[in-house]
């Protein structure tokens, strides 16, 4: 019984520390420039955890990954922001440039485009944590995962919706565990796909 309690306490400790590190390093990068490298670092550390690495030095490991991918992560961040902005502009101008009877179809296309881009953005963190590629390749592989693994993508969307509900209902839990837990879930599901692919 004591071993079980210790194991649970150790897992909770890692989640709390990683979440606090994510918040700290996001702030360190002035928010907008810190959130992407901090998230990539979070996924990279969790990858080591999932691999079964023992005695993880969370702070030093987080800092190493944060520095290593700071500029690349922010470049990918800017690319996604630009794409999301284009989607937003198209959404805002639908009623001005298209006939009312086709609004539904145009909005549907925009919605699907948003989901595809958003889910590729969700996947890009896991890919950056697992592989070393050229910048644009991360985005290509992330997009490819959305189309090649539709069931997997649907499961991820469900997880994100549950995460959103918990965030709304229990914001204090989010501050303590939120980002690290969802990162663990997302990377855990993606990691199995990566391993199968690597074995081929």
PDB file of C-alpha atoms in Angstrom:
ATOM      1  CA  UNK A   1       0.000   0.000   0.000  1.00  0.00           C
ATOM      2  CA  UNK A   2       2.820   2.348   0.902  1.00  0.00           C
ATOM      3  CA  UNK A   3       4.483   1.809  -2.478  1.00  0.00           C
ATOM      4  CA  UNK A   4       1.251   2.667  -4.285  1.00  0.00           C
ATOM      5  CA  UNK A   5       0.826   5.887  -2.294  1.00  0.00           C
ATOM      6  CA  UNK A   6       4.456   6.817  -2.987  1.00  0.00           C
ATOM      7  CA  UNK A   7       4.029   6.114  -6.709  1.00  0.00           C
ATOM      8  CA  UNK A   8       0.874   8.241  -6.931  1.00  0.00           C
ATOM      9  CA  UNK A   9       2.544  11.057  -4.984  1.00  0.00           C
ATOM     10  CA  UNK A  10       5.574  10.922  -7.305  1.00  0.00           C
ATOM     11  CA  UNK A  11       3.360  11.139 -10.416  1.00  0.00           C
ATOM     12  CA  UNK A  12       1.393  14.070  -8.981  1.00  0.00           C
ATOM     13  CA  UNK A  13       4.658  15.798  -8.064  1.00  0.00           C
ATOM     14  CA  UNK A  14       5.924  15.525 -11.652  1.00  0.00           C
ATOM     15  CA  UNK A  15       2.690  16.889 -13.081  1.00  0.00           C
ATOM     16  CA  UNK A  16       2.687  19.841 -10.681  1.00  0.00           C
ATOM     17  CA  UNK A  17       6.359  20.704 -11.224  1.00  0.00           C
ATOM     18  CA  UNK A  18       6.069  20.445 -15.020  1.00  0.00           C
ATOM     19  CA  UNK A  19       2.973  22.617 -15.025  1.00  0.00           C
ATOM     20  CA  UNK A  20       4.691  25.257 -12.904  1.00  0.00           C
ATOM     21  CA  UNK A  21       7.751  25.129 -15.170  1.00  0.00           C
ATOM     22  CA  UNK A  22       5.520  25.617 -18.207  1.00  0.00           C
ATOM     23  CA  UNK A  23       3.948  28.705 -16.619  1.00  0.00           C
ATOM     24  CA  UNK A  24       7.335  30.081 -15.498  1.00  0.00           C
ATOM     25  CA  UNK A  25       9.053  29.630 -18.858  1.00  0.00           C
ATOM     26  CA  UNK A  26       6.048  30.999 -20.735  1.00  0.00           C
ATOM     27  CA  UNK A  27       6.351  34.160 -18.637  1.00  0.00           C
ATOM     28  CA  UNK A  28      10.136  34.131 -19.142  1.00  0.00           C
ATOM     29  CA  UNK A  29       9.536  34.430 -22.882  1.00  0.00           C
ATOM     30  CA  UNK A  30       7.157  37.363 -22.335  1.00  0.00           C
ATOM     31  CA  UNK A  31       4.132  35.154 -22.917  1.00  0.00           C
ATOM     32  CA  UNK A  32       3.745  35.307 -26.679  1.00  0.00           C
ATOM     33  CA  UNK A  33       7.364  34.261 -27.334  1.00  0.00           C
ATOM     34  CA  UNK A  34       7.528  31.839 -24.412  1.00  0.00           C
ATOM     35  CA  UNK A  35       4.399  29.736 -24.769  1.00  0.00           C
ATOM     36  CA  UNK A  36       5.523  27.747 -27.815  1.00  0.00           C
ATOM     37  CA  UNK A  37       9.072  26.812 -26.687  1.00  0.00           C
ATOM     38  CA  UNK A  38       7.755  26.144 -23.168  1.00  0.00           C
ATOM     39  CA  UNK A  39       5.139  23.770 -24.575  1.00  0.00           C
ATOM     40  CA  UNK A  40       7.683  22.011 -26.794  1.00  0.00           C
ATOM     41  CA  UNK A  41       9.981  21.618 -23.769  1.00  0.00           C
ATOM     42  CA  UNK A  42       7.068  20.258 -21.725  1.00  0.00           C
ATOM     43  CA  UNK A  43       6.328  17.606 -24.358  1.00  0.00           C
ATOM     44  CA  UNK A  44      10.026  16.734 -24.700  1.00  0.00           C
ATOM     45  CA  UNK A  45      10.413  16.137 -20.947  1.00  0.00           C
ATOM     46  CA  UNK A  46       7.192  14.101 -20.847  1.00  0.00           C
ATOM     47  CA  UNK A  47       8.534  11.995 -23.728  1.00  0.00           C
ATOM     48  CA  UNK A  48      11.516  11.076 -21.551  1.00  0.00           C
ATOM     49  CA  UNK A  49       9.096  10.228 -18.754  1.00  0.00           C
ATOM     50  CA  UNK A  50       6.947   8.014 -21.005  1.00  0.00           C
ATOM     51  CA  UNK A  51      10.078   6.274 -22.309  1.00  0.00           C
ATOM     52  CA  UNK A  52      10.728   5.157 -18.737  1.00  0.00           C
ATOM     53  CA  UNK A  53      13.741   7.353 -17.983  1.00  0.00           C
ATOM     54  CA  UNK A  54      14.596   7.258 -14.297  1.00  0.00           C
ATOM     55  CA  UNK A  55      15.689  10.127 -12.061  1.00  0.00           C
ATOM     56  CA  UNK A  56      14.589  12.908 -14.394  1.00  0.00           C
ATOM     57  CA  UNK A  57      16.044  16.264 -13.448  1.00  0.00           C
ATOM     58  CA  UNK A  58      12.943  18.163 -14.462  1.00  0.00           C
ATOM     59  CA  UNK A  59      14.207  21.738 -14.166  1.00  0.00           C
ATOM     60  CA  UNK A  60      17.553  21.307 -15.951  1.00  0.00           C
ATOM     61  CA  UNK A  61      15.988  19.080 -18.615  1.00  0.00           C
ATOM     62  CA  UNK A  62      13.162  21.544 -19.229  1.00  0.00           C
ATOM     63  CA  UNK A  63      15.613  24.418 -19.545  1.00  0.00           C
ATOM     64  CA  UNK A  64      17.777  22.477 -22.021  1.00  0.00           C
ATOM     65  CA  UNK A  65      14.859  21.739 -24.332  1.00  0.00           C
ATOM     66  CA  UNK A  66      13.500  25.263 -23.950  1.00  0.00           C
ATOM     67  CA  UNK A  67      16.785  26.816 -25.138  1.00  0.00           C
ATOM     68  CA  UNK A  68      17.368  24.269 -27.887  1.00  0.00           C
ATOM     69  CA  UNK A  69      14.037  24.844 -29.653  1.00  0.00           C
ATOM     70  CA  UNK A  70      13.332  28.468 -28.739  1.00  0.00           C
ATOM     71  CA  UNK A  71      13.741  30.023 -32.200  1.00  0.00           C
ATOM     72  CA  UNK A  72      12.446  27.080 -34.222  1.00  0.00           C
ATOM     73  CA  UNK A  73       9.369  26.800 -31.992  1.00  0.00           C
ATOM     74  CA  UNK A  74       8.606  30.491 -32.342  1.00  0.00           C
ATOM     75  CA  UNK A  75       9.008  30.342 -36.119  1.00  0.00           C
ATOM     76  CA  UNK A  76       6.444  27.531 -36.270  1.00  0.00           C
ATOM     77  CA  UNK A  77       4.260  29.550 -33.893  1.00  0.00           C
ATOM     78  CA  UNK A  78       4.347  32.543 -36.247  1.00  0.00           C
ATOM     79  CA  UNK A  79       3.467  30.358 -39.234  1.00  0.00           C
ATOM     80  CA  UNK A  80       0.432  28.946 -37.458  1.00  0.00           C
ATOM     81  CA  UNK A  81      -0.623  32.400 -36.249  1.00  0.00           C
ATOM     82  CA  UNK A  82      -0.503  33.648 -39.843  1.00  0.00           C
ATOM     83  CA  UNK A  83      -2.647  30.733 -41.047  1.00  0.00           C
ATOM     84  CA  UNK A  84      -5.147  31.190 -38.222  1.00  0.00           C
ATOM     85  CA  UNK A  85      -5.342  34.888 -39.071  1.00  0.00           C
ATOM     86  CA  UNK A  86      -6.122  34.077 -42.720  1.00  0.00           C
ATOM     87  CA  UNK A  87      -8.897  31.720 -41.593  1.00  0.00           C
ATOM     88  CA  UNK A  88     -10.275  34.396 -39.267  1.00  0.00           C
ATOM     89  CA  UNK A  89     -10.273  37.060 -41.996  1.00  0.00           C
ATOM     90  CA  UNK A  90     -12.090  34.715 -44.374  1.00  0.00           C
ATOM     91  CA  UNK A  91     -14.656  33.973 -41.683  1.00  0.00           C
ATOM     92  CA  UNK A  92     -15.279  37.653 -40.993  1.00  0.00           C
ATOM     93  CA  UNK A  93     -15.783  38.541 -44.674  1.00  0.00           C
ATOM     94  CA  UNK A  94     -18.103  35.697 -45.703  1.00  0.00           C
ATOM     95  CA  UNK A  95     -21.293  37.739 -45.371  1.00  0.00           C
ATOM     96  CA  UNK A  96     -19.820  40.621 -47.381  1.00  0.00           C
ATOM     97  CA  UNK A  97     -18.479  38.667 -50.360  1.00  0.00           C
ATOM     98  CA  UNK A  98     -20.813  35.690 -50.778  1.00  0.00           C
ATOM     99  CA  UNK A  99     -24.520  35.288 -51.406  1.00  0.00           C
ATOM    100  CA  UNK A 100     -26.538  34.495 -48.306  1.00  0.00           C
ATOM    101  CA  UNK A 101     -27.799  31.169 -49.644  1.00  0.00           C
ATOM    102  CA  UNK A 102     -24.262  29.704 -49.698  1.00  0.00           C
ATOM    103  CA  UNK A 103     -23.107  31.093 -46.335  1.00  0.00           C
ATOM    104  CA  UNK A 104     -23.642  27.725 -44.642  1.00  0.00           C
ATOM    105  CA  UNK A 105     -21.385  25.933 -47.124  1.00  0.00           C
ATOM    106  CA  UNK A 106     -18.639  28.552 -46.912  1.00  0.00           C
ATOM    107  CA  UNK A 107     -18.749  28.526 -43.104  1.00  0.00           C
ATOM    108  CA  UNK A 108     -18.581  24.711 -43.170  1.00  0.00           C
ATOM    109  CA  UNK A 109     -15.440  24.787 -45.310  1.00  0.00           C
ATOM    110  CA  UNK A 110     -13.851  27.378 -43.022  1.00  0.00           C
ATOM    111  CA  UNK A 111     -14.775  25.328 -39.943  1.00  0.00           C
ATOM    112  CA  UNK A 112     -13.246  22.148 -41.380  1.00  0.00           C
ATOM    113  CA  UNK A 113     -10.112  24.075 -42.374  1.00  0.00           C
ATOM    114  CA  UNK A 114      -9.844  25.457 -38.849  1.00  0.00           C
ATOM    115  CA  UNK A 115     -10.211  21.999 -37.259  1.00  0.00           C
ATOM    116  CA  UNK A 116      -7.554  20.517 -39.549  1.00  0.00           C
ATOM    117  CA  UNK A 117      -5.072  23.333 -38.877  1.00  0.00           C
ATOM    118  CA  UNK A 118      -5.816  23.385 -35.158  1.00  0.00           C
ATOM    119  CA  UNK A 119      -5.354  19.626 -34.772  1.00  0.00           C
ATOM    120  CA  UNK A 120      -2.112  19.760 -36.758  1.00  0.00           C
ATOM    121  CA  UNK A 121      -1.004  22.481 -34.328  1.00  0.00           C
ATOM    122  CA  UNK A 122      -1.874  20.184 -31.423  1.00  0.00           C
ATOM    123  CA  UNK A 123       0.181  17.361 -32.970  1.00  0.00           C
ATOM    124  CA  UNK A 124       3.215  19.462 -33.847  1.00  0.00           C
ATOM    125  CA  UNK A 125       4.363  19.536 -30.199  1.00  0.00           C
ATOM    126  CA  UNK A 126       4.566  15.747 -30.002  1.00  0.00           C
ATOM    127  CA  UNK A 127       6.379  15.589 -33.335  1.00  0.00           C
ATOM    128  CA  UNK A 128       8.936  18.200 -32.268  1.00  0.00           C
ATOM    129  CA  UNK A 129       9.515  16.300 -29.027  1.00  0.00           C
ATOM    130  CA  UNK A 130      10.125  12.999 -30.833  1.00  0.00           C
ATOM    131  CA  UNK A 131      11.824  13.864 -34.127  1.00  0.00           C
ATOM    132  CA  UNK A 132      14.501  16.174 -35.450  1.00  0.00           C
ATOM    133  CA  UNK A 133      13.407  17.677 -38.777  1.00  0.00           C
ATOM    134  CA  UNK A 134      13.517  20.834 -40.809  1.00  0.00           C
ATOM    135  CA  UNK A 135      11.017  23.451 -39.669  1.00  0.00           C
ATOM    136  CA  UNK A 136       8.505  23.053 -42.495  1.00  0.00           C
ATOM    137  CA  UNK A 137       8.608  19.251 -42.191  1.00  0.00           C
ATOM    138  CA  UNK A 138       7.148  19.419 -38.693  1.00  0.00           C
ATOM    139  CA  UNK A 139       4.075  21.143 -40.098  1.00  0.00           C
ATOM    140  CA  UNK A 140       3.788  18.719 -43.026  1.00  0.00           C
ATOM    141  CA  UNK A 141       3.965  15.669 -40.753  1.00  0.00           C
ATOM    142  CA  UNK A 142       1.470  17.235 -38.317  1.00  0.00           C
ATOM    143  CA  UNK A 143      -0.992  17.820 -41.174  1.00  0.00           C
ATOM    144  CA  UNK A 144      -0.393  14.311 -42.437  1.00  0.00           C
ATOM    145  CA  UNK A 145      -1.302  12.833 -39.049  1.00  0.00           C
ATOM    146  CA  UNK A 146      -4.688  14.583 -39.093  1.00  0.00           C
ATOM    147  CA  UNK A 147      -5.599  13.003 -42.441  1.00  0.00           C
ATOM    148  CA  UNK A 148      -3.941   9.602 -42.043  1.00  0.00           C
ATOM    149  CA  UNK A 149      -5.304   8.956 -38.517  1.00  0.00           C
ATOM    150  CA  UNK A 150      -8.902  10.326 -38.541  1.00  0.00           C
ATOM    151  CA  UNK A 151     -10.097   8.145 -35.634  1.00  0.00           C
ATOM    152  CA  UNK A 152      -7.078   9.172 -33.597  1.00  0.00           C
ATOM    153  CA  UNK A 153      -7.849  12.823 -34.402  1.00  0.00           C
ATOM    154  CA  UNK A 154     -11.466  12.421 -33.230  1.00  0.00           C
ATOM    155  CA  UNK A 155     -10.279  10.902 -29.939  1.00  0.00           C
ATOM    156  CA  UNK A 156      -7.907  13.837 -29.472  1.00  0.00           C
ATOM    157  CA  UNK A 157     -10.749  16.301 -30.091  1.00  0.00           C
ATOM    158  CA  UNK A 158     -12.853  14.537 -27.436  1.00  0.00           C
ATOM    159  CA  UNK A 159      -9.956  14.754 -24.969  1.00  0.00           C
ATOM    160  CA  UNK A 160      -9.564  18.463 -25.689  1.00  0.00           C
ATOM    161  CA  UNK A 161     -13.280  19.071 -25.176  1.00  0.00           C
ATOM    162  CA  UNK A 162     -13.133  17.283 -21.818  1.00  0.00           C
ATOM    163  CA  UNK A 163     -10.051  19.335 -20.955  1.00  0.00           C
ATOM    164  CA  UNK A 164     -11.903  22.548 -21.880  1.00  0.00           C
ATOM    165  CA  UNK A 165     -14.874  21.630 -19.681  1.00  0.00           C
ATOM    166  CA  UNK A 166     -12.584  20.895 -16.722  1.00  0.00           C
ATOM    167  CA  UNK A 167     -10.785  24.207 -17.296  1.00  0.00           C
ATOM    168  CA  UNK A 168     -14.089  26.105 -17.238  1.00  0.00           C
ATOM    169  CA  UNK A 169     -15.445  24.289 -14.210  1.00  0.00           C
ATOM    170  CA  UNK A 170     -12.205  23.967 -12.219  1.00  0.00           C
ATOM    171  CA  UNK A 171      -9.796  26.765 -13.198  1.00  0.00           C
ATOM    172  CA  UNK A 172      -7.682  26.226 -10.055  1.00  0.00           C
ATOM    173  CA  UNK A 173      -6.997  22.641 -11.134  1.00  0.00           C
ATOM    174  CA  UNK A 174      -5.807  23.972 -14.481  1.00  0.00           C
ATOM    175  CA  UNK A 175      -3.253  26.209 -12.775  1.00  0.00           C
ATOM    176  CA  UNK A 176      -1.840  23.246 -10.853  1.00  0.00           C
ATOM    177  CA  UNK A 177      -2.098  20.348 -13.312  1.00  0.00           C
ATOM    178  CA  UNK A 178      -3.844  21.450 -16.502  1.00  0.00           C
ATOM    179  CA  UNK A 179      -1.226  21.775 -19.214  1.00  0.00           C
ATOM    180  CA  UNK A 180       1.065  18.972 -18.058  1.00  0.00           C
ATOM    181  CA  UNK A 181      -1.775  16.434 -17.821  1.00  0.00           C
ATOM    182  CA  UNK A 182      -3.200  17.134 -21.279  1.00  0.00           C
ATOM    183  CA  UNK A 183       0.330  17.117 -22.730  1.00  0.00           C
ATOM    184  CA  UNK A 184       0.892  13.700 -21.159  1.00  0.00           C
ATOM    185  CA  UNK A 185      -2.351  12.381 -22.666  1.00  0.00           C
ATOM    186  CA  UNK A 186      -1.681  13.807 -26.136  1.00  0.00           C
ATOM    187  CA  UNK A 187       1.927  12.659 -26.276  1.00  0.00           C
ATOM    188  CA  UNK A 188       1.023   9.280 -24.807  1.00  0.00           C
ATOM    189  CA  UNK A 189      -1.426   8.594 -27.633  1.00  0.00           C
ATOM    190  CA  UNK A 190       0.915   9.968 -30.310  1.00  0.00           C
ATOM    191  CA  UNK A 191       3.948   8.135 -28.945  1.00  0.00           C
ATOM    192  CA  UNK A 192       2.421   4.750 -29.800  1.00  0.00           C
ATOM    193  CA  UNK A 193       1.952   5.892 -33.389  1.00  0.00           C
ATOM    194  CA  UNK A 194       5.557   7.127 -33.564  1.00  0.00           C
ATOM    195  CA  UNK A 195       6.917   3.828 -32.216  1.00  0.00           C
ATOM    196  CA  UNK A 196       4.930   1.784 -34.749  1.00  0.00           C
ATOM    197  CA  UNK A 197       6.137   4.063 -37.533  1.00  0.00           C
ATOM    198  CA  UNK A 198       9.753   3.887 -36.353  1.00  0.00           C
ATOM    199  CA  UNK A 199       9.623   0.096 -36.248  1.00  0.00           C
ATOM    200  CA  UNK A 200       8.594   0.003 -39.912  1.00  0.00           C
TER     201      UNK A 200
END
